[in-house]
Amino acid sequence: MSLRLLPYSFPKKTDGMEIQSDRDYFFGDIASQGQTSQLQSLILSGASVNVVAVDSITPLHEACLRGQTQCKEDCVKLLIAMGANLEAYDIYYGTPLHVACANEHTDCVKVLLNAGAKVNAARLHETPLHHATKNKQVEMVEILVEFGANVHARDHHDKKPVDYTTPGSPSATCLQFYETTPMNLQQLSRLALRAMLETRALEVIEKLDIPKLIIGYLCYQKHLLTLSSLAAKLENQRKISGLRGGDECDSWKPSTPSPQANLLLARLVFDFFSGCNWEQGLEKETVGEKRASSVCQSESDSSHCSVLHELQYDQAALTGERREDGGEVALNHVE
């Protein structure tokens, strides 16, 4: 049992968070153990998903604290679906997102962010990105940044996330890249949509009255799959080099498309909203292929054509096409 959720005798309400009966006091303990069926039974019997202990810990905090196995992730999803407060603060970490990042639970981080958790929530000016960086979690850093984490945020020690990295390490390389590279149109579009829809973004986005192509452009799903493959890649490198779980690998590459590819993606979306006959163009010849053909005819530089080939690859990623080798093209591919 979680010692921080032992029952105590006085009822209380604070900021919409409820402290109720003895049954509720053990709610967080069940959540921390990932007992999804028992958790669901408690909810159906009337237990509050937002019950808090004396130190302001909620069942969602507990689920994110213990978590990473599939059952813990399911508990997090269940609690959120039943109205758990994504922005509740405890006195130890902060929000549930802080808890998940501090305890290296990447799957819980994905669930919370997709549900609309505030990526730049701060406790003592410390953000989830600070926690992910301290734990050398490169995949988690990438996910947080893609969801709008501020790489320039300073904590109460006046330190940015990169200040907690070892110079030359993958975490340092990753953060330095994001500090010096502007967001592309895709990232800006996603963040603008999340800012407008807040916690409803995941539910609403696929119901928007816009083409599926644009919906796919705005979704994070394929990107998160790409990041998972990156995590597997890093784990394999750890095994090969004999590194411990907390150590870092010796290299990192950005999983975002090249600047030229980002430019093409921006032009494709702009063309669509400018009234171009997109559907007809895709049936006959992709826009990327047309541009590549016209430019390659006028340019004799083979290196330039190779760049255009990369643009075609990224354009294919946007349209969901398949590579010649039969593999599906990811939205943001990893080299």
Short mmCIF file of C-alpha atoms in Angstrom, two decimals:
data_model
loop_
_atom_site.label_atom_id
_atom_site.label_comp_id
_atom_site.label_asym_id
_atom_site.label_seq_id
_atom_site.Cartn_x
_atom_site.Cartn_y
_atom_site.Cartn_z
CA MET A 1 0.00 0.00 0.00
CA SER A 2 1.12 3.54 -0.69
CA LEU A 3 1.93 5.09 2.69
CA ARG A 4 0.99 8.48 1.35
CA LEU A 5 -2.62 7.37 0.88
CA LEU A 6 -3.35 5.98 4.34
CA PRO A 7 -6.81 7.01 5.59
CA TYR A 8 -7.37 9.92 7.92
CA SER A 9 -10.52 11.12 9.61
CA PHE A 10 -11.55 14.62 8.53
CA PRO A 11 -13.57 15.30 5.34
CA LYS A 12 -12.53 18.18 3.16
CA LYS A 13 -12.91 19.76 -0.28
CA THR A 14 -10.27 21.78 -2.06
CA ASP A 15 -10.35 23.20 -5.60
CA GLY A 16 -12.88 20.64 -6.72
CA MET A 17 -10.81 17.78 -5.34
CA GLU A 18 -12.70 15.65 -2.86
CA ILE A 19 -11.66 13.90 0.33
CA GLN A 20 -14.43 11.49 1.29
CA SER A 21 -14.95 8.07 2.83
CA ASP A 22 -12.54 5.33 3.86
CA ARG A 23 -13.27 3.56 0.58
CA ASP A 24 -11.76 6.50 -1.30
CA TYR A 25 -8.56 6.46 0.71
CA PHE A 26 -7.59 3.10 -0.78
CA PHE A 27 -8.52 4.21 -4.29
CA GLY A 28 -5.03 5.51 -5.00
CA ASP A 29 -3.44 2.31 -3.74
CA ILE A 30 -5.43 0.26 -6.24
CA ALA A 31 -4.51 2.71 -8.98
CA SER A 32 -0.82 2.46 -8.07
CA GLN A 33 -0.94 -1.33 -8.39
CA GLY A 34 -2.56 -1.18 -11.82
CA GLN A 35 -5.61 -3.17 -10.78
CA THR A 36 -7.85 -1.97 -13.58
CA SER A 37 -10.88 -4.17 -12.87
CA GLN A 38 -10.93 -3.28 -9.16
CA LEU A 39 -10.48 0.37 -10.05
CA GLN A 40 -13.42 0.24 -12.41
CA SER A 41 -15.56 -1.44 -9.76
CA LEU A 42 -14.76 1.31 -7.27
CA ILE A 43 -15.65 4.00 -9.79
CA LEU A 44 -18.96 2.32 -10.62
CA SER A 45 -19.75 2.09 -6.91
CA GLY A 46 -19.39 5.86 -6.60
CA ALA A 47 -15.78 6.45 -5.55
CA SER A 48 -14.37 9.81 -6.65
CA VAL A 49 -11.54 9.71 -9.19
CA ASN A 50 -10.32 13.01 -7.74
CA VAL A 51 -10.01 11.97 -4.10
CA VAL A 52 -6.87 13.41 -2.51
CA ALA A 53 -4.65 12.51 0.42
CA VAL A 54 -3.19 14.97 2.92
CA ASP A 55 -0.26 15.61 0.60
CA SER A 56 -2.59 16.32 -2.36
CA ILE A 57 -1.77 13.08 -4.17
CA THR A 58 -4.59 11.77 -6.37
CA PRO A 59 -5.17 8.30 -7.83
CA LEU A 60 -3.85 9.62 -11.15
CA HIS A 61 -0.61 10.66 -9.45
CA GLU A 62 -0.30 7.16 -7.99
CA ALA A 63 -0.98 5.43 -11.32
CA CYS A 64 1.72 7.54 -13.00
CA LEU A 65 4.13 7.00 -10.11
CA ARG A 66 4.12 3.21 -10.27
CA GLY A 67 3.40 2.79 -13.86
CA GLN A 68 4.87 1.59 -17.25
CA THR A 69 3.27 -1.84 -17.50
CA GLN A 70 0.23 -2.11 -19.75
CA CYS A 71 -2.15 -2.45 -16.81
CA LYS A 72 -0.86 0.79 -15.24
CA GLU A 73 -1.29 2.58 -18.56
CA ASP A 74 -4.85 1.25 -18.74
CA CYS A 75 -5.48 2.61 -15.24
CA VAL A 76 -4.27 6.04 -16.34
CA LYS A 77 -6.59 5.93 -19.36
CA LEU A 78 -9.53 4.81 -17.21
CA LEU A 79 -9.01 7.55 -14.63
CA ILE A 80 -8.75 10.21 -17.33
CA ALA A 81 -11.86 8.90 -19.09
CA MET A 82 -13.77 9.15 -15.81
CA GLY A 83 -12.79 12.78 -15.27
CA ALA A 84 -9.51 12.70 -13.34
CA ASN A 85 -7.94 16.14 -12.99
CA LEU A 86 -4.91 16.30 -15.28
CA GLU A 87 -3.56 19.41 -13.56
CA ALA A 88 -3.84 18.41 -9.90
CA TYR A 89 -0.68 19.30 -7.95
CA ASP A 90 0.86 17.20 -5.19
CA ILE A 91 3.51 18.49 -2.80
CA TYR A 92 6.27 16.21 -4.10
CA TYR A 93 6.40 16.48 -7.89
CA GLY A 94 3.58 18.65 -9.22
CA THR A 95 1.13 17.37 -11.84
CA PRO A 96 0.70 13.74 -12.92
CA LEU A 97 2.82 14.60 -15.97
CA HIS A 98 5.65 15.68 -13.65
CA VAL A 99 5.30 12.35 -11.84
CA ALA A 100 5.41 10.28 -15.04
CA CYS A 101 8.46 12.15 -16.36
CA ALA A 102 10.33 11.98 -13.06
CA ASN A 103 9.78 8.22 -12.90
CA GLU A 104 10.62 7.51 -16.55
CA HIS A 105 7.17 6.25 -17.51
CA THR A 106 7.05 7.18 -21.18
CA ASP A 107 3.79 5.39 -21.97
CA CYS A 108 2.01 7.33 -19.25
CA VAL A 109 3.51 10.55 -20.61
CA LYS A 110 2.03 9.81 -24.05
CA VAL A 111 -1.41 9.12 -22.58
CA LEU A 112 -1.39 12.30 -20.50
CA LEU A 113 -0.24 14.52 -23.36
CA ASN A 114 -2.75 13.06 -25.80
CA ALA A 115 -5.45 13.71 -23.21
CA GLY A 116 -4.48 17.40 -23.06
CA ALA A 117 -2.14 17.67 -20.06
CA LYS A 118 -0.27 20.98 -19.94
CA VAL A 119 3.24 20.24 -21.11
CA ASN A 120 4.74 23.37 -19.52
CA ALA A 121 3.12 23.06 -16.10
CA ALA A 122 5.66 24.05 -13.47
CA ARG A 123 6.29 23.41 -9.79
CA LEU A 124 8.98 25.70 -8.38
CA HIS A 125 9.54 26.61 -12.04
CA GLU A 126 10.52 22.99 -12.76
CA THR A 127 8.80 21.57 -15.83
CA PRO A 128 8.27 17.96 -16.96
CA LEU A 129 11.07 18.54 -19.48
CA HIS A 130 13.51 19.22 -16.62
CA HIS A 131 12.61 15.83 -15.11
CA ALA A 132 12.96 13.99 -18.43
CA THR A 133 16.36 15.59 -19.02
CA LYS A 134 17.67 14.73 -15.57
CA ASN A 135 16.75 11.09 -16.24
CA LYS A 136 18.47 11.11 -19.67
CA GLN A 137 15.23 10.12 -21.39
CA VAL A 138 15.86 11.19 -24.98
CA GLU A 139 12.62 9.74 -26.35
CA MET A 140 10.63 11.47 -23.64
CA VAL A 141 12.40 14.76 -24.36
CA GLU A 142 11.42 14.49 -28.03
CA ILE A 143 7.80 13.74 -27.18
CA LEU A 144 7.56 16.67 -24.78
CA VAL A 145 9.10 19.08 -27.28
CA GLU A 146 6.76 17.90 -30.04
CA PHE A 147 3.86 18.70 -27.71
CA GLY A 148 5.22 22.20 -27.11
CA ALA A 149 7.62 21.91 -24.17
CA ASN A 150 9.67 25.07 -23.67
CA VAL A 151 13.34 24.14 -24.03
CA HIS A 152 14.31 27.57 -22.64
CA ALA A 153 12.33 27.27 -19.38
CA ARG A 154 14.39 27.90 -16.23
CA ASP A 155 13.77 26.27 -12.86
CA HIS A 156 14.30 27.75 -9.39
CA HIS A 157 18.04 27.17 -9.82
CA ASP A 158 17.92 29.32 -12.98
CA LYS A 159 18.81 26.26 -15.07
CA LYS A 160 17.42 25.24 -18.43
CA PRO A 161 16.83 21.53 -19.20
CA VAL A 162 20.05 21.40 -21.24
CA ASP A 163 22.01 22.55 -18.19
CA TYR A 164 21.27 19.17 -16.56
CA THR A 165 22.86 17.21 -19.40
CA THR A 166 26.41 16.02 -19.93
CA PRO A 167 28.10 17.95 -22.77
CA GLY A 168 28.17 15.82 -25.90
CA SER A 169 25.59 13.34 -24.60
CA PRO A 170 22.50 12.41 -26.65
CA SER A 171 20.29 14.46 -24.33
CA ALA A 172 22.52 17.51 -24.76
CA THR A 173 22.64 17.08 -28.54
CA CYS A 174 18.88 16.67 -28.69
CA LEU A 175 18.11 19.79 -26.63
CA GLN A 176 20.72 21.90 -28.42
CA PHE A 177 19.12 20.91 -31.71
CA TYR A 178 15.68 22.02 -30.52
CA GLU A 179 17.05 25.22 -29.01
CA THR A 180 18.49 26.30 -32.36
CA THR A 181 15.88 24.87 -34.75
CA PRO A 182 12.58 26.72 -35.28
CA MET A 183 9.36 24.71 -35.18
CA ASN A 184 8.04 23.61 -38.56
CA LEU A 185 4.53 24.21 -39.86
CA GLN A 186 3.33 20.81 -38.71
CA GLN A 187 4.40 21.40 -35.11
CA LEU A 188 2.95 24.92 -35.07
CA SER A 189 -0.35 23.66 -36.51
CA ARG A 190 -0.62 20.92 -33.90
CA LEU A 191 0.14 23.28 -31.03
CA ALA A 192 -2.36 25.87 -32.28
CA LEU A 193 -5.05 23.19 -32.46
CA ARG A 194 -4.27 21.96 -28.95
CA ALA A 195 -4.34 25.51 -27.63
CA MET A 196 -7.81 26.03 -29.08
CA LEU A 197 -9.34 22.66 -28.19
CA GLU A 198 -7.38 21.95 -24.97
CA THR A 199 -8.35 18.58 -23.48
CA ARG A 200 -10.88 17.99 -26.27
CA ALA A 201 -8.20 17.97 -28.98
CA LEU A 202 -7.79 14.19 -29.23
CA GLU A 203 -11.54 13.61 -29.31
CA VAL A 204 -12.40 16.41 -31.71
CA ILE A 205 -9.59 16.37 -34.26
CA GLU A 206 -10.81 13.33 -36.21
CA LYS A 207 -14.33 14.82 -36.35
CA LEU A 208 -13.25 18.07 -37.97
CA ASP A 209 -14.82 18.80 -41.35
CA ILE A 210 -11.52 18.76 -43.20
CA PRO A 211 -9.89 16.16 -45.49
CA LYS A 212 -8.35 13.09 -43.88
CA LEU A 213 -5.00 14.10 -45.34
CA ILE A 214 -4.96 17.24 -43.22
CA ILE A 215 -6.26 15.35 -40.17
CA GLY A 216 -3.34 12.94 -40.52
CA TYR A 217 -1.01 15.91 -40.83
CA LEU A 218 -2.28 17.25 -37.49
CA CYS A 219 -2.25 13.97 -35.56
CA TYR A 220 0.61 12.76 -33.35
CA GLN A 221 -0.12 9.05 -33.69
CA LYS A 222 2.38 8.10 -36.40
CA HIS A 223 5.02 10.32 -34.84
CA LEU A 224 4.66 8.56 -31.49
CA LEU A 225 5.09 5.24 -33.24
CA THR A 226 8.25 6.58 -34.80
CA LEU A 227 9.50 7.62 -31.38
CA SER A 228 8.79 4.15 -30.05
CA SER A 229 10.95 2.70 -32.78
CA LEU A 230 13.65 5.18 -31.78
CA ALA A 231 13.42 3.95 -28.19
CA ALA A 232 13.84 0.36 -29.37
CA LYS A 233 16.81 1.46 -31.43
CA LEU A 234 18.45 3.10 -28.42
CA GLU A 235 17.73 0.07 -26.25
CA ASN A 236 19.41 -2.21 -28.78
CA GLN A 237 22.44 0.06 -28.77
CA ARG A 238 22.54 -0.16 -24.98
CA LYS A 239 22.53 -3.95 -25.12
CA ILE A 240 25.26 -4.03 -27.75
CA SER A 241 27.50 -1.60 -25.89
CA GLY A 242 26.75 -3.11 -22.47
CA LEU A 243 25.39 0.14 -21.03
CA ARG A 244 23.25 0.15 -17.92
CA GLY A 245 19.59 1.17 -18.21
CA GLY A 246 20.25 4.65 -16.88
CA ASP A 247 23.19 5.31 -19.20
CA GLU A 248 22.94 7.06 -22.51
CA CYS A 249 23.98 5.94 -25.96
CA ASP A 250 26.70 7.85 -27.75
CA SER A 251 24.64 9.34 -30.57
CA TRP A 252 21.35 11.02 -31.35
CA LYS A 253 19.70 12.13 -34.57
CA PRO A 254 16.60 14.32 -34.91
CA SER A 255 13.52 12.40 -36.03
CA THR A 256 12.08 15.44 -37.77
CA PRO A 257 12.26 15.89 -41.57
CA SER A 258 14.96 18.06 -43.10
CA PRO A 259 14.35 21.83 -43.51
CA GLN A 260 13.82 21.28 -47.25
CA ALA A 261 11.25 18.59 -46.55
CA ASN A 262 9.50 20.83 -44.02
CA LEU A 263 9.32 23.54 -46.69
CA LEU A 264 7.68 21.13 -49.10
CA LEU A 265 5.18 19.99 -46.47
CA ALA A 266 4.30 23.62 -45.81
CA ARG A 267 3.82 24.28 -49.52
CA LEU A 268 1.63 21.20 -49.90
CA VAL A 269 -0.71 22.33 -47.13
CA PHE A 270 -0.71 25.89 -48.46
CA ASP A 271 -1.56 24.63 -51.96
CA PHE A 272 -4.45 22.65 -50.54
CA PHE A 273 -5.99 25.56 -48.70
CA SER A 274 -5.36 27.83 -51.70
CA GLY A 275 -7.83 25.82 -53.76
CA CYS A 276 -5.50 23.64 -55.82
CA ASN A 277 -7.02 20.50 -57.32
CA TRP A 278 -5.28 18.24 -54.82
CA GLU A 279 -7.26 15.04 -55.36
CA GLN A 280 -6.76 15.11 -59.13
CA GLY A 281 -3.08 15.87 -58.73
CA LEU A 282 -2.54 12.88 -56.47
CA GLU A 283 -4.33 10.52 -58.85
CA LYS A 284 -2.05 11.34 -61.76
CA GLU A 285 1.23 12.41 -60.27
CA THR A 286 2.21 13.58 -56.81
CA VAL A 287 3.00 17.24 -56.32
CA GLY A 288 6.45 16.29 -55.06
CA GLU A 289 7.15 14.28 -58.22
CA LYS A 290 6.05 17.18 -60.44
CA ARG A 291 8.31 19.62 -58.67
CA ALA A 292 11.17 17.14 -58.66
CA SER A 293 10.83 16.48 -62.39
CA SER A 294 10.64 20.14 -63.37
CA VAL A 295 13.59 21.17 -61.23
CA CYS A 296 15.77 18.22 -62.19
CA GLN A 297 15.23 19.00 -65.85
CA SER A 298 16.52 22.53 -65.34
CA GLU A 299 19.27 21.62 -62.88
CA SER A 300 22.15 19.40 -63.86
CA ASP A 301 23.46 19.17 -60.30
CA SER A 302 22.89 15.56 -59.19
CA SER A 303 23.17 16.47 -55.51
CA HIS A 304 20.25 18.86 -55.93
CA CYS A 305 18.14 16.05 -57.39
CA SER A 306 19.06 13.82 -54.45
CA VAL A 307 17.65 16.47 -52.11
CA LEU A 308 14.46 16.49 -54.15
CA HIS A 309 14.29 12.72 -53.81
CA GLU A 310 14.31 13.27 -50.04
CA LEU A 311 11.47 15.76 -50.45
CA GLN A 312 9.48 13.18 -52.37
CA TYR A 313 10.07 10.74 -49.51
CA ASP A 314 8.72 13.19 -46.96
CA GLN A 315 5.81 14.13 -49.22
CA ALA A 316 4.98 10.44 -49.44
CA ALA A 317 4.97 10.37 -45.66
CA LEU A 318 2.34 13.09 -45.63
CA THR A 319 0.08 11.26 -48.09
CA GLY A 320 0.50 7.88 -46.37
CA GLU A 321 2.10 6.20 -49.38
CA ARG A 322 4.35 3.17 -49.11
CA ARG A 323 8.02 2.87 -49.93
CA GLU A 324 9.25 0.63 -52.71
CA ASP A 325 10.42 -1.91 -50.13
CA GLY A 326 6.82 -2.30 -48.91
CA GLY A 327 7.28 -0.54 -45.57
CA GLU A 328 4.90 2.18 -44.46
CA VAL A 329 6.36 5.68 -44.47
CA ALA A 330 6.23 7.30 -41.02
CA LEU A 331 5.09 10.89 -40.67
CA ASN A 332 8.44 11.88 -39.18
CA HIS A 333 10.91 9.19 -40.13
CA VAL A 334 14.06 8.22 -38.25
CA GLU A 335 17.23 7.77 -40.23
#
